[in-house]
Steps between C-alpha positions, in 0.01 A plus 500: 500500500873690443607738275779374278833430625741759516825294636580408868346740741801479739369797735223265608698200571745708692218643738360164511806352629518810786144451635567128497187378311554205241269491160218280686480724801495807267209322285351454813497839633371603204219296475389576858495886450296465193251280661465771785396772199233188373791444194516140400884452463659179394910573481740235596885480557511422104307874444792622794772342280339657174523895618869384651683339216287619199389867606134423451274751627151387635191694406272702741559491867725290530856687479311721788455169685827429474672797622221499808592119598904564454406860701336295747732252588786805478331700762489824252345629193654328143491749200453327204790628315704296756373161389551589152084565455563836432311468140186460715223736664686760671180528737682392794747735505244783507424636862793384685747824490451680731713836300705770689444755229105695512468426114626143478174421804240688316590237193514218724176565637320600193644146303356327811180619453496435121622168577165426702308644198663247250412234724176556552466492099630175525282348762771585750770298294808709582388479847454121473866456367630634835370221679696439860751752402466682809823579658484626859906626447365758206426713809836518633613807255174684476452514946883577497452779221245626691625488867836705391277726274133532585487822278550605149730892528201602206262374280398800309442422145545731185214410198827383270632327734385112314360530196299254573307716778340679181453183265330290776215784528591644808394851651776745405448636867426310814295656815322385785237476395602184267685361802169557681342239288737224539450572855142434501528199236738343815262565713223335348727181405580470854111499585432214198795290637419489851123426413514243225914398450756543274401300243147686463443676185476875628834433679660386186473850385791586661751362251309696235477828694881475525542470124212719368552796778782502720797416182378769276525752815823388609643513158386851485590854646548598891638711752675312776205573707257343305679229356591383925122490492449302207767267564354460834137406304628293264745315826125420638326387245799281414554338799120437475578321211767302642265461784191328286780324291599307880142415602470333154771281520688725232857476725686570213298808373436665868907485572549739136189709670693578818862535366304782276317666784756531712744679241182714422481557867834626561463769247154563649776552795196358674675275760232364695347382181832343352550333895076349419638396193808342679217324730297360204789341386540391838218301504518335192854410559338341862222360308741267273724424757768714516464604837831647588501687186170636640617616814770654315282732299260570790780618673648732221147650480508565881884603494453810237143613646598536845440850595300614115181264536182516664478270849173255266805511283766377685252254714390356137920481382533250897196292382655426170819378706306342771329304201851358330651413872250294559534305167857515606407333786645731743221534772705769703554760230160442364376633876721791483371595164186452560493701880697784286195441192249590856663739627552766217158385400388635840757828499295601153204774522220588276664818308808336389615565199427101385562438121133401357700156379453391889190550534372155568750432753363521873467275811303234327759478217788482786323196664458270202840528388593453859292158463627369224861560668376326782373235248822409342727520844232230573332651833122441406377684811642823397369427179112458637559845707603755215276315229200541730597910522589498101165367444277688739424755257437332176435763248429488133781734420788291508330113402847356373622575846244331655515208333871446624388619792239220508756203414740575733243477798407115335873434564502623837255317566586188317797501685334562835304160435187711398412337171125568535586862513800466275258382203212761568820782475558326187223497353496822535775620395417307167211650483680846498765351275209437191431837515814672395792418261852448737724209435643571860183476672399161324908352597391576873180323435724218310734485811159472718399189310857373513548481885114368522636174288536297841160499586385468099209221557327774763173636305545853598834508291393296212196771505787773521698335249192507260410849571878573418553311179379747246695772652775252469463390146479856389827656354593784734 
């Protein structure tokens, strides 16, 4: 269904004509996003010609849609106001500035998280209209921001300083001791995540934590010292938001997550933390296959730590590169980065001042990512060797990382002709898969089944396949 007419909506046929997409290939695109949020669309080029020549507005999702296929095919994010949709949900223009002024951030950030809060009250409906709207060029401003600016001159904030730091319920004065408590609720979110996924209930906290605790505090009262503490908090449990949002298969909600922690981070003036944010968006840049983009921020996270992080930090900062050379296919620097990734790794010494945000990352950690490089620049023997270390110490601590762990040893050895031991790696993996909520860990496990289609009549994978097939027929 549309709203009434309101005349010609000449904006839209004008961007139409740039990106090159005619009514039926709009309709299309359209259609296909919806279906990958479980929406039953049915547009044509006749509903394309309707908004154009006769301003109708479609109901719901759908002018979201459309500014994430024309976005897509663009290469770069599509504000609604440009294809004359302005009338609609502003939602996805929330998260996305990345602010040069203190005050302007702390409003970004704090409409984020009341964003999250009105979708959850909707079944996750504002979230749902952002479907494929992920735009890996939104980063471009925020890592350039950041790079030529990694710290705010102060953040000290006077109790009258936004009225709305007194009407939201905040603390008229903020100490440690509040800051303290975000600390700890980060803490324990990393714990849940690690353990059961993203998507698990005690993770999903987060969001709320954000809304309930850390907005109120940063809309109150604080001396620059505290409030680089509590921006620092708040940059964690953030990007732990954006974090849960990614292994979800919530693109669109994770990239608002980052661009927010890493403005919080640089008036944390944390720069370590604003280079791990840098690296998370790394990876989910990598991860839907923008690799070059992902080198890109690897390297600006490397670029503005050298000589301020920890060695675990900087080894960590080479791993995230390593990971998005490899999808870029470039076998060479993907060695370089991942011998640098070893060798600050090795340089680093119990005593270091380590942020508590790196805690899981060790030698184990090094050698599965080093495996699934090895996996997708195709050399399964390499694969086989740093799976085998990654998976020497199994330990209940870290499950979802297992799991992964687990999958990529069934493609090594899939690919190494190995298909008894590819399926028994499998099944296990699926087996760790059932037991937590991660829509990442269940697309490796998809991906598993995918490359196992050649030998499909075999009755260890049609066993597999069966084990698999609630995992796979439950939304992630």
């Amino acid at each position: 269904m549309s709203r009434e007419p309101r005349g010609p909506n000449e904006k839209l046929g004008t961007v139409l004509a740039l990106a090159g997409i005619s009514n039926a290939g709009l309709a299309r695109r359209v259609n296909d996003l919806g279906a990958q949020r479980g929406l039953t669309l049915r547009y044509d080029k006749t509903s394309v010609a309707r908004w154009v020549s006769k301003g109708m507005v479609p109901q719901g999702a759908a002018p979201h849609l459309i500014a994430a296929a024309i976005g897509s095919k663009l290469g770069r994010p599509v504000p609604l106001h440009e294809i004359g949709l302005a009338d609609a949900d502003p939602a996805p223009e929330i998260g996305l500035a990345f602010p040069r002024d203190v005050g302007a951030a702390v409003k970004a950030a704090t409409d984020l998280y009341r964003l999250d809060l009105a979708g959850r009250r909707g079944n996750g409906s504002i979230w749902h209209s952002l479907a494929g709207s992920f735009a890996v060029s939104a980063y471009a401003t925020p890592a350039s921001r950041w790079l030529i600016t990694p710290a705010d001159s102060s953040v000290a904030r006077a109790a009258d300083d936004d009225a709305a730091g007194a009407a939201s319920g905040g603390p008229l004065r903020v100490g440690h001791s509040d800051v303290s408590k975000l600390r700890e609720a980060a803490a324990e979110a990393r714990r849940w995540d690690s353990k059961y996924g993203g998507g698990d209930w005690r993770s999903s906290m987060v969001p709320e934590c954000l809304r309930v605790d850390a907005a109120p505090l940063l809309l109150g009262s604080y001396s620059d010292e505290v409030g680089r503490a509590l921006f620092g908090a708040t940059a964690e449990l953030t990007r732990l938001a954006g974090w849960m949002a990614f292994d979800t298969g919530q693109q669109e909600a994770a990239q608002r997550y980052y661009i927010q922690a890493l403005r919080l981070a640089r008036a944390a003036a944390d720069v370590p933390l604003g280079g791990y944010v840098l690296a998370s968006m790394s990876l989910q840049a990598t991860y839907r296959g923008f690799a070059d983009e992902g080198v890109d921020l690897a390297q600006a996270a490397l670029e503005r730590n050298r000589g301020v992080a920890t060695a675990r930090v900087m080894s960590f900062f080479h791993l995230v590169e390593a990971r998005a050379q490899a999808k870029a296919n470039d076998s060479v620097a993907c060695g370089t980065a991942l011998s640098a990734a070893e060798g600050w790794l090795e340089r680093s010494r119990e005593g270091d001042p380590d942020p508590s945000w790196l805690g899981f990352y060790n030698y184990d950690r090094l050698a599965a990512d080093a495996a699934e490089c090895y996996r997708d620049l195709k050399a399964p023997r390499q694969v086989r060797r740093f799976t085998q270390q990654a998976l020497s110490r199994p330990t209940e601590e870290f499950v979802r990382s297992h799991g992964l762990r687990l999958v990529v040893s069934a493609v090594a050895e899939l690919e190494s002709g190995n298909l008894d031991a590819a399926c028994a790696a499998g099944a296990l993996a699926v087996e760790v898969a059932g037991r937590i909520s991660s829509a990442r860990t269940t697309e490796y496990v998809r991906d598993l089944l995918n490359r196992l289609e050649p030998y499909g009549d075999d009755p260890q994978v049609v066993e597999l396949r069966e084990r698999a097939r609630p995992l796979l027929v439950t939304p992630a």
